[in-house]
Coordinates of C-alpha atoms in Angstrom, one line a residue:
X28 CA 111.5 131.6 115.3
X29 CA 113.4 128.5 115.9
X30 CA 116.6 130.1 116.4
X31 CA 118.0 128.1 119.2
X32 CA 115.9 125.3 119.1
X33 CA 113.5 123.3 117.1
X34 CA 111.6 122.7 120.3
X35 CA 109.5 124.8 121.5
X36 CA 107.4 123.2 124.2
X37 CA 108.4 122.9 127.5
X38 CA 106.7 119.8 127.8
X39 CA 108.7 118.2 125.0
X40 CA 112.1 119.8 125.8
X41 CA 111.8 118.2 129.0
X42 CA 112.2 114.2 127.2
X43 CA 114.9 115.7 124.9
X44 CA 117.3 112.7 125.1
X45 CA 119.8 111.1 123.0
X46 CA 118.8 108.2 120.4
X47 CA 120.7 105.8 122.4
X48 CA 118.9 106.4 125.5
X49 CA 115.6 106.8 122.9
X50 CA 115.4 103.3 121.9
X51 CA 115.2 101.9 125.0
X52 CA 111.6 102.1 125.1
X53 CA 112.1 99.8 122.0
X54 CA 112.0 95.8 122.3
X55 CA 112.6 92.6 120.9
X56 CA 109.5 91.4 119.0
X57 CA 107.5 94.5 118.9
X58 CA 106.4 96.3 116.0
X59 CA 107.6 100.5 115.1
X60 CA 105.8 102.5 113.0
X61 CA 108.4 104.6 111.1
X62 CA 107.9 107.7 109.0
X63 CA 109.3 107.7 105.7
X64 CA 108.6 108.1 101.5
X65 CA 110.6 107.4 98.8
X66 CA 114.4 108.7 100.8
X67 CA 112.4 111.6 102.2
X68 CA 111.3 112.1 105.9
X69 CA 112.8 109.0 107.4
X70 CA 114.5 109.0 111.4
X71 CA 117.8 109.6 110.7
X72 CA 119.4 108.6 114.2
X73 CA 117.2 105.8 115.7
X74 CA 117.6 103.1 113.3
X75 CA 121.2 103.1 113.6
X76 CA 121.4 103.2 117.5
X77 CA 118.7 100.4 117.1
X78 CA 121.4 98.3 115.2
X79 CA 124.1 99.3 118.0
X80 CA 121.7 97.8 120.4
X81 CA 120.6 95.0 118.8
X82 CA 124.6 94.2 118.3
X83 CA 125.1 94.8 121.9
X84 CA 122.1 92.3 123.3
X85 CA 123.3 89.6 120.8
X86 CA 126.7 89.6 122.7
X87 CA 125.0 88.2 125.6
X88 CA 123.1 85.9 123.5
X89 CA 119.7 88.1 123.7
X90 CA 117.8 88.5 120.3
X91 CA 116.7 92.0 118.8
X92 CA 114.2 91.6 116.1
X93 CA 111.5 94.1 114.8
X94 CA 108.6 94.4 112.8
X95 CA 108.9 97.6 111.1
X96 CA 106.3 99.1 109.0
X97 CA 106.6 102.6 106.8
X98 CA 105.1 104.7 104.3
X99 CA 107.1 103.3 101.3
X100 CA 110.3 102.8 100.8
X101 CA 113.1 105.0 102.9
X102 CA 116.6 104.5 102.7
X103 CA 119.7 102.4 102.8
X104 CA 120.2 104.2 107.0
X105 CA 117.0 102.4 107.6
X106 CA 115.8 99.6 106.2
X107 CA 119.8 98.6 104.9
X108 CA 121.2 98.8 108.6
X109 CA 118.2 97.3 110.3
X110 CA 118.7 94.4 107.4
X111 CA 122.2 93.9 107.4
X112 CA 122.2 92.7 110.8
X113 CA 119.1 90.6 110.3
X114 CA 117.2 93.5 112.5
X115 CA 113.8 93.2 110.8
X116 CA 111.1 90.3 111.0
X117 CA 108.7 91.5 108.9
X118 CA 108.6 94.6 106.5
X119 CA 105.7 96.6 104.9
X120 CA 104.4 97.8 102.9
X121 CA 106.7 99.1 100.2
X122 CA 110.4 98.4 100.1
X123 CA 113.6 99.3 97.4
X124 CA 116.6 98.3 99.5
X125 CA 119.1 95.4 98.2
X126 CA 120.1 93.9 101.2
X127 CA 116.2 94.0 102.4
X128 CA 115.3 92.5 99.2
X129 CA 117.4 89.6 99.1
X130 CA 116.5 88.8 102.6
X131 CA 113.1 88.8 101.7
X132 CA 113.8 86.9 98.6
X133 CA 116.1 85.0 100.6
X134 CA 113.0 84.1 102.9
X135 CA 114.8 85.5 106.0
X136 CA 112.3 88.1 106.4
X137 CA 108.8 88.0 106.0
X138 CA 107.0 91.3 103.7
X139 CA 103.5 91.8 102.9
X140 CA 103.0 93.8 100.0
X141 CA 99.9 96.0 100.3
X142 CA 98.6 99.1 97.9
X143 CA 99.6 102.1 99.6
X144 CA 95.6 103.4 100.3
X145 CA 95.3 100.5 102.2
X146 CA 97.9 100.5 104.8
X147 CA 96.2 102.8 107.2
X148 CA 93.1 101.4 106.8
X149 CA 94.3 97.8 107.4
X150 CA 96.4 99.1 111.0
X151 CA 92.9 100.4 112.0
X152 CA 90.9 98.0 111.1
X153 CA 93.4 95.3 113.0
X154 CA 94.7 93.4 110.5
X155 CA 98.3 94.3 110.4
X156 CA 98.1 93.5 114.4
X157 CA 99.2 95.7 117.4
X158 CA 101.5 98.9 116.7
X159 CA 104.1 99.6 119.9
X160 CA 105.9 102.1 119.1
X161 CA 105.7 105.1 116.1
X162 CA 109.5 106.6 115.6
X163 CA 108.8 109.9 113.7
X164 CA 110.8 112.7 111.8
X165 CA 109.5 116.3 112.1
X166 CA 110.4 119.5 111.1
X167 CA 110.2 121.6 114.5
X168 CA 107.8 121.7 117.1
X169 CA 106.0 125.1 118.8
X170 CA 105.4 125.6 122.3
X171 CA 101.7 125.1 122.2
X172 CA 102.6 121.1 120.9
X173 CA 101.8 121.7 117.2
X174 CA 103.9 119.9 115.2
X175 CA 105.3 121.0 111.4
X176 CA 106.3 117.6 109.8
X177 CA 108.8 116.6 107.6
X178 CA 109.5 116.4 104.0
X179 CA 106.7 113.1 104.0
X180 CA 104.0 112.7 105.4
X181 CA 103.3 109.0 104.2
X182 CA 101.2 107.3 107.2
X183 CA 102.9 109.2 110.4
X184 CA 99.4 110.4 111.3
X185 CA 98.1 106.3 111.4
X186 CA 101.2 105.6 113.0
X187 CA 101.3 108.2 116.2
X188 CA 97.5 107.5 116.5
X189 CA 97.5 103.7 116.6
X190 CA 101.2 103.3 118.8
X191 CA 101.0 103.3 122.2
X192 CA 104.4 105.2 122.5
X193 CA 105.8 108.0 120.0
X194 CA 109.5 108.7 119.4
X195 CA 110.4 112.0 117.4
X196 CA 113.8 113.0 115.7
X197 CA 113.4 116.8 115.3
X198 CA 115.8 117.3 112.3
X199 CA 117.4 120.8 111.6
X200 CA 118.5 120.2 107.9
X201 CA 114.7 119.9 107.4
X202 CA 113.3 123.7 106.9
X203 CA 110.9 125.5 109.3
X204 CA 109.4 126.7 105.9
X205 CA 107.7 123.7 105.2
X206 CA 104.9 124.9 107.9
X207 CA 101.9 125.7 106.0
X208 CA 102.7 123.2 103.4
X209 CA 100.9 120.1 104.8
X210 CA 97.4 119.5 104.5
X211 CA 96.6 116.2 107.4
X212 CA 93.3 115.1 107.1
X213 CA 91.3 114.1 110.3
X214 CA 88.1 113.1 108.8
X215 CA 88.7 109.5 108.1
X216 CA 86.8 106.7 110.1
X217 CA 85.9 103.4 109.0
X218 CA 83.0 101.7 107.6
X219 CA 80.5 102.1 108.2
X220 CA 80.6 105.7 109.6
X221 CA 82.6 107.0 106.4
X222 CA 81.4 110.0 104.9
X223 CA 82.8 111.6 101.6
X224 CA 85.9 113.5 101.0
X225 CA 85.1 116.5 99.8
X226 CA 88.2 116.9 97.5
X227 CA 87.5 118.3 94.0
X228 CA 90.7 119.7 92.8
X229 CA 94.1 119.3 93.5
X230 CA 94.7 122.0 95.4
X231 CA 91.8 121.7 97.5
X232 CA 92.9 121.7 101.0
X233 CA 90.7 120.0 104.0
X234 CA 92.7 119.8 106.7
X235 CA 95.4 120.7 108.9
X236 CA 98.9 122.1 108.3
X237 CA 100.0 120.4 112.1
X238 CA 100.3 116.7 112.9
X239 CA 98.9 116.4 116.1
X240 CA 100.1 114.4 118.8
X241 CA 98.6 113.5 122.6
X242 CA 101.9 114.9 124.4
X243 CA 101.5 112.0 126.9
X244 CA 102.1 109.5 124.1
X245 CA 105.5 111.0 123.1
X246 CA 108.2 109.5 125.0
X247 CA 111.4 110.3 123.7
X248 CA 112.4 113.8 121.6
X249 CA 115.7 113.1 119.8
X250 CA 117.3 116.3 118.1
X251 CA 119.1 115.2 114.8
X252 CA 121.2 117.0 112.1
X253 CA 121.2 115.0 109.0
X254 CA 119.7 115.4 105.2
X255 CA 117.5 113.6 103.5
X256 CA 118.7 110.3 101.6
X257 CA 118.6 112.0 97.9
X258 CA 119.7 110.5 94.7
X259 CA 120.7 111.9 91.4
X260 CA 118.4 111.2 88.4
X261 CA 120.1 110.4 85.4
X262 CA 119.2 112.6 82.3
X263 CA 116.6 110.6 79.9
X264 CA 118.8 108.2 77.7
X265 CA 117.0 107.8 73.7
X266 CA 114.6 105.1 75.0
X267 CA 112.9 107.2 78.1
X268 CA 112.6 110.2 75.6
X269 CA 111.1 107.7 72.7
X270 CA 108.8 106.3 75.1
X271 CA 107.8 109.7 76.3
X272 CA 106.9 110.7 72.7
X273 CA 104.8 108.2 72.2
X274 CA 102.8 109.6 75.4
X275 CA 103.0 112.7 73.9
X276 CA 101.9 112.0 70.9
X277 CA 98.7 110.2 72.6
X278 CA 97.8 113.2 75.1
X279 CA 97.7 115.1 71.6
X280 CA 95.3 112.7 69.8
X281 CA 93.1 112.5 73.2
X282 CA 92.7 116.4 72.9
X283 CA 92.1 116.4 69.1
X284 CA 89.3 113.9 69.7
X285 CA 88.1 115.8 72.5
X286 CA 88.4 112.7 75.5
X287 CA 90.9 115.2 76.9
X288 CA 90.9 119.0 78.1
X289 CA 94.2 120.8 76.7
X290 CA 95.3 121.2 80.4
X291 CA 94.9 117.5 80.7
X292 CA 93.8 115.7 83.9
X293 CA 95.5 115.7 87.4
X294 CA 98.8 113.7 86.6
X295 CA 100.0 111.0 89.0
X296 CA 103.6 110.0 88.2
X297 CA 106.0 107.3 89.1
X298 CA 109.5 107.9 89.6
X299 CA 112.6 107.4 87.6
X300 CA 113.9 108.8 83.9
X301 CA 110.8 107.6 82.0
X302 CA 108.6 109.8 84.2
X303 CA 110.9 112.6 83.7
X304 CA 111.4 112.6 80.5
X305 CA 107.2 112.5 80.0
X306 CA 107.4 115.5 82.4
X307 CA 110.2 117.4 80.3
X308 CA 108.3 116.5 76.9
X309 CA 105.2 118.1 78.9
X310 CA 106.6 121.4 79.8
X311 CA 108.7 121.7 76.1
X312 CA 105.8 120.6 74.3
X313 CA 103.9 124.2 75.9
X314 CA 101.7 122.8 77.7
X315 CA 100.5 124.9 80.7
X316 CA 98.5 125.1 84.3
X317 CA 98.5 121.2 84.5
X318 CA 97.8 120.0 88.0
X319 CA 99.4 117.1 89.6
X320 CA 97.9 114.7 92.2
X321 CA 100.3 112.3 92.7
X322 CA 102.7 109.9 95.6
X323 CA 105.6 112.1 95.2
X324 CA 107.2 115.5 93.5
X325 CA 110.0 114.9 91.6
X326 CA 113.1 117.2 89.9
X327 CA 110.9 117.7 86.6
X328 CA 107.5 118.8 88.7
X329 CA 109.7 121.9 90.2
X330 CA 110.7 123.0 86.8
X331 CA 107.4 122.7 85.5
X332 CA 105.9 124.6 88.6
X333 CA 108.7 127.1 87.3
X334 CA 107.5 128.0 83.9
X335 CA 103.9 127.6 84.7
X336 CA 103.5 124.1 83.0
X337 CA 102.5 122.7 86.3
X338 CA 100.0 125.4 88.9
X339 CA 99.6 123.1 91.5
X340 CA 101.3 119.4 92.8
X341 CA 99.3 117.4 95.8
X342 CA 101.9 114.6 96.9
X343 CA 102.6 112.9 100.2
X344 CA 106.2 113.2 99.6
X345 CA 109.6 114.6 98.0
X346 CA 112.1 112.8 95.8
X347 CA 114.3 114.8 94.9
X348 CA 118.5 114.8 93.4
X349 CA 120.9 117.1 95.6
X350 CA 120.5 119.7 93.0
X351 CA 116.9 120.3 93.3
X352 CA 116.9 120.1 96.7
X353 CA 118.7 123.1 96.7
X354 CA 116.6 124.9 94.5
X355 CA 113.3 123.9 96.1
X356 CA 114.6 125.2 99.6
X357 CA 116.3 128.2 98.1
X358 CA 113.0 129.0 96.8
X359 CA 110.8 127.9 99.1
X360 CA 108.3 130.6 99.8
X361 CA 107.7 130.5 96.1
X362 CA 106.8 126.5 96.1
X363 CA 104.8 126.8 99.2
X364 CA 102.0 127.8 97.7
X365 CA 101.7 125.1 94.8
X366 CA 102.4 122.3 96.5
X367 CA 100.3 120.4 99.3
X368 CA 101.8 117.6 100.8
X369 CA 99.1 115.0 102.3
X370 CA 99.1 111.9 104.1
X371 CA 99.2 108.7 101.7
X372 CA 95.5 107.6 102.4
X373 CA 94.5 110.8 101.1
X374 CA 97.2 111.1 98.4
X375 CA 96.2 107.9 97.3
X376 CA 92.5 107.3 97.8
X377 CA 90.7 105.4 95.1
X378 CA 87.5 107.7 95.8
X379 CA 89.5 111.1 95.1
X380 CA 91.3 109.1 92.4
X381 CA 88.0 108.4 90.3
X382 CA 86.3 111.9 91.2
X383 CA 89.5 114.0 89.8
X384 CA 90.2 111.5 86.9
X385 CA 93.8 110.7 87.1
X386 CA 96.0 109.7 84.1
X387 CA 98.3 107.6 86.0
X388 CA 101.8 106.8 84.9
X389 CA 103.7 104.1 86.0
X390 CA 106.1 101.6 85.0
X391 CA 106.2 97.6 84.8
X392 CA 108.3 94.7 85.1
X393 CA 107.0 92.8 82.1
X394 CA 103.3 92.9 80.3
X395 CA 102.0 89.7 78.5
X396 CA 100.1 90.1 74.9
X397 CA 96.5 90.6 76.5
X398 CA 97.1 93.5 79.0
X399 CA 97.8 92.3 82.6
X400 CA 101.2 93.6 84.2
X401 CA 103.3 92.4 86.3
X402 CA 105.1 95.5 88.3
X403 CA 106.6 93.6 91.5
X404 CA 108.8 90.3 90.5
X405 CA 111.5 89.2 88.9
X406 CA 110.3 85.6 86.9
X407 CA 107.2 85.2 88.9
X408 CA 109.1 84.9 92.3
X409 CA 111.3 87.1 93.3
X410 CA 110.1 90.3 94.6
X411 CA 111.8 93.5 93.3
X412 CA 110.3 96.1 95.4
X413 CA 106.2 96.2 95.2
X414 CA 103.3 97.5 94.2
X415 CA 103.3 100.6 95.9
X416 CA 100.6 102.9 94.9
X417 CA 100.4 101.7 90.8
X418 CA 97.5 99.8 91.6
X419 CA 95.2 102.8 93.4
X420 CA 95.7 104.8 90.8
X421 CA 95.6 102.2 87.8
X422 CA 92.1 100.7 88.9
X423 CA 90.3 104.2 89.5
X424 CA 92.2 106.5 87.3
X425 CA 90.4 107.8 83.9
X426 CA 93.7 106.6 82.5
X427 CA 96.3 104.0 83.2
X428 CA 99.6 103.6 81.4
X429 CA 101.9 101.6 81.9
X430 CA 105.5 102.0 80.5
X431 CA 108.8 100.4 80.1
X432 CA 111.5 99.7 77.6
X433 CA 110.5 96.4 75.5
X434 CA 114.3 94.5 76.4
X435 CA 116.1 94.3 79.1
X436 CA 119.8 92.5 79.8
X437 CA 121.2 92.9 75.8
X438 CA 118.0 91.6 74.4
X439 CA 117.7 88.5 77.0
X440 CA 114.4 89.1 78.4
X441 CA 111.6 90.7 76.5
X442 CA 109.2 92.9 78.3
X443 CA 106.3 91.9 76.4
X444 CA 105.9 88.1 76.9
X445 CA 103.0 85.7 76.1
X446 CA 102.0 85.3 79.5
X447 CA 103.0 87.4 82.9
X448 CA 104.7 85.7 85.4
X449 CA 103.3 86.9 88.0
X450 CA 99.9 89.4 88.0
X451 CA 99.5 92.9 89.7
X452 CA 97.4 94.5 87.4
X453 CA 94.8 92.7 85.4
X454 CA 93.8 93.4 82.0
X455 CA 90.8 95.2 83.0
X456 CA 92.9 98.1 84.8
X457 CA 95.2 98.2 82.1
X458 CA 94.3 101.2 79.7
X459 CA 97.6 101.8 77.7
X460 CA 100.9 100.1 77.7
X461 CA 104.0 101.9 76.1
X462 CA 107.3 100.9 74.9
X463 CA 110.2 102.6 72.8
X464 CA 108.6 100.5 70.1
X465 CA 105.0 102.3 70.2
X466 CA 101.9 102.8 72.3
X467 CA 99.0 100.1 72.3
X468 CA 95.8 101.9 73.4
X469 CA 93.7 98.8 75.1
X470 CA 90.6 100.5 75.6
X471 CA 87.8 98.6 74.3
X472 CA 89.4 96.0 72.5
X473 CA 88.6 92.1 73.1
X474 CA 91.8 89.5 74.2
X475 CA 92.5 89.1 71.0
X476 CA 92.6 92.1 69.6
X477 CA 94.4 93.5 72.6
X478 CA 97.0 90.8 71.5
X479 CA 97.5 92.2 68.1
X480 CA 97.7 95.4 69.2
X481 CA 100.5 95.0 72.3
X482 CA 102.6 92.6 69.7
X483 CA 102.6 95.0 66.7
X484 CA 103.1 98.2 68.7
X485 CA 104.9 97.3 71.8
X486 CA 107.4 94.3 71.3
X487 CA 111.1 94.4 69.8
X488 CA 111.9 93.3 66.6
X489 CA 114.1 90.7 68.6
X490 CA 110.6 89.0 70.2
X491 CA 108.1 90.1 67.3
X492 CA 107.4 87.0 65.4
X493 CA 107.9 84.8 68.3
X494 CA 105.2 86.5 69.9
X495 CA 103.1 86.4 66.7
X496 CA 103.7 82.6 66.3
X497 CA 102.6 81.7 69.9
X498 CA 99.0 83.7 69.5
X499 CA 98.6 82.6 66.0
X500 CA 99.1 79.1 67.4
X501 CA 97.0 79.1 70.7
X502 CA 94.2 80.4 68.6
X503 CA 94.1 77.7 66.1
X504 CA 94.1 75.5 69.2
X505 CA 91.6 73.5 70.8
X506 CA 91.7 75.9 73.8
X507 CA 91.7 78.8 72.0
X508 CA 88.4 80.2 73.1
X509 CA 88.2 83.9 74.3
X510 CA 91.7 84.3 75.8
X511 CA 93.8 82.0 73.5
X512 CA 96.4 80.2 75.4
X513 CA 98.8 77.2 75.2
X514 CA 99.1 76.3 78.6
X515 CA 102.1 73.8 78.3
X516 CA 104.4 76.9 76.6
X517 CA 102.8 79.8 78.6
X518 CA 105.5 80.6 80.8
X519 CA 108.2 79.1 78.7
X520 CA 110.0 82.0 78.0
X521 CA 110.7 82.6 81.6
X522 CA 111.8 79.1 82.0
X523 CA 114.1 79.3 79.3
X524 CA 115.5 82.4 80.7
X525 CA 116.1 80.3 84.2
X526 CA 117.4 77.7 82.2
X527 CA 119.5 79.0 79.3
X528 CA 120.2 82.8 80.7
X529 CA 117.9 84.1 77.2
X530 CA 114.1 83.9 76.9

């Protein structure tokens, strides 16, 4: 169908146009709308001829700085080139690249951190300010204007409705046989004309497999030839695969006591080895027709969609390692079917989150002994990447674990600390937290019993008595009261890690 080109409408072919001339409808000061999820879907070309005009206005003394907002994080030929050359005012809402980071921590570029559900509805409710500009990958375009997106959806369809002008890299390393495996949902609005989203399942689909786009907004049609930015898991190391037996293990005792069905519940995943290893542990452990709805679909959910462990995965995005790349486009017509990809409103909506009963997985930074997580900064400060979508799905989820190894740095820093440093998810949307130590099931317990609970089953031997000692402490206190505390040693450990380089 797309033989000799991607682009199909004559309208469109006729503003085919390199990415250097393309970003001259982009300025100094204005704010771009960029597609892009987790290294998948991302412009491949403009961001770089952005920098080469940025570099080429600053020779004459003329600045180049832009607000750029995405779906989530996207890739070192985006936010790391835009960022290297102090490109980017402000950032949102979701970010994993070094050089970004330090200049954020750096306080050379400003980055508001928002849940992922949110983003779209903060742009149209105004309170992220005007959009210019929306620089969008696709897959190919027909000749009647409808548009097959890429391998994310993330919030393009906020973005080319709220910009004034629209820029799209057609990209022919992306395959034409994603068409039919989007679902964009044009039934939003805001408050209060907001009516329900009749989502039940999975893989329920209620909208479109197109992005649609007024042809007058669309400016610029760059034709690119480039992958996606895709990174090799590791294979679980002994602590991943402890901490997903200890998951296991729970799932099991939830079905035995019947608060579980033996397919489970729709499963909503973080990435990384821990995740992968719970999915592995799934699909060995015989589990089958599971359902996912969830931000992205990673190596393990492809296997599992294999063998029948998984029937169905609703994501707004891929991240996925060379290797399963290949297989998922090798077998594409096979995948098509089971997996929907949606924008992140959708993907991540607290309302379709609650209704479908989510056991969300995702991991933390550091958990103090009553429950509340900190998943976004290093000692209270300084950001590591944000909060991304944990908190949608923590809050409204039927479940909400949290997992991480219980030391990091030979044994410096303990995961489980007396108190966080810094608070993303209170102790009231925390349901589980899991170490290589053990699992601490939270649900129901008072502060201190949640205490007991996190210390005996969750901290290192290293930490253990420490942590012991401080509770025992701050409850014989004179402020010991419902959530004992000694204020004055709180956050000591993280000040004697700042101080002495060991907590």
């Amino acid at each position: 169908m797309f033989a000799k080109s991607r682009i199909e409408c004559p309208q469109l072919r006729k503003k085919i146009m390199s990415a250097e001339e393309a970003v001259s409808f982009i300025h100094d000061k204005q704010t771009v709308g960029m597609s892009g999820f987790t290294g998948a879907g991302y412009p491949k070309s403009i961001p770089a001829a952005l920098v080469e005009k940025a570099k080429s206005l600053r020779v004459s003394n003329q600045p180049f700085r832009i607000n750029l907002w995405t779906g989530a994080s996207t890739a070192p030929e985006l936010d790391g080139v835009l960022a290297a050359i102090d490109g980017i005012n402000m950032r949102l809402p979701y970010q994993s690249d070094p050089v970004c980071r330090q200049q954020i921590n750096d306080g050379l570029m400003d980055y508001v951190d928002i849940h992922l559900s949110e983003v779209s509805q903060n742009a149209w409710s105004g309170f992220l300010g005007k959009l210019d500009i929306a620089v969008i990958e696709v897959a190919a375009i027909h000749a009647d204007g409808r548009i097959i997106p890429s391998s994310s959806v993330g919030n393009n369809k906020t973005w080319v409705e709220q910009a004034d002008m629209v820029i799209l890299e057609v990209n022919d390393q992306q395959s034409v046989k994603l068409e039919g495996m989007h679902d964009i949902y044009y039934g939003t609005a805001l408050a209060p004309n907001r009516k329900p989203i009749l989502l039940t399942s999975p893989s329920d689909r209620i909208g479109e497999k197109y992005l649609s786009i007024p042809i007058e907004k669309i400016v610029a049609v760059v034709e690119t030839s480039a992958p996606d930015r895709n990174s090799a898991f590791n294979p679980p190391d002994q602590i991943s695969n402890q901490i997903a037996d200890h998951i296991l293990d729970f799932f099991s005792h939830e079905i035995k006591k019947g608060r579980l069905p033996k397919e489970l519940l729709p499963i909503q995943s973080g990435v990384g080895n821990i995740p992968n290893a719970v999915l592995s542990g799934l699909e060995q452990g015989g589990y089958k027709n599971l359902t996912a709805y969830t931000e992205v679909i990673q190596d393990g959910m492809l296997g599992m969609l294999k063998s029948g462990s998984l029937s169905v995965v609703s994501a707004t995005a891929f991240s996925l390692s060379p290797q399963a790349l290949d297989e998922f486009n090798e077998n594409i017509d096979f995948y098509r079917d089971k997996i929907i990809l949606r924008q992140q409103d959708i993907s991540n909506h607290p309302e379709i989150a609650r209704r479908l009963g989510i056991i969300a997985m995702n991991g933390l930074i550091e958990a103090d002994i009553y429950g509340n997580v900190n998943s976004t900064h290093i000692m209270g400060s300084r950001i590591m990447n944000g909060i991304g979508g944990s908190g949608d799905f923590a809050r409204n989820g039927y479940l909400s674990i949290f997992m991480t190894p219980s030391i990091c740095k030979n044994g410096a820093i303990s995961a489980i600390v007396p108190m966080v440093s810094h608070v993303d998810h209170t102790e009231h949307d925390v349901k589980v937290i899991v170490t290589e130590q053990g699992l601490a099931d939270l649900r129901g317990l008072s502060p201190r019993q949640r205490a007991k609970v996190v210390i005996e089953k969750c901290a290192h031997p290293l930490f253990k008595d420490r942590l012991y000692d401080y509770f025992d402490r701050a409850c014989a206190s004179k402020r010991g009261m419902h959530t004992p505390h000694i204020l004055n040693e709180a956050l000591s450990w993280h000040h004697n890690f700042e101080t002495n380089g060991q907590m």
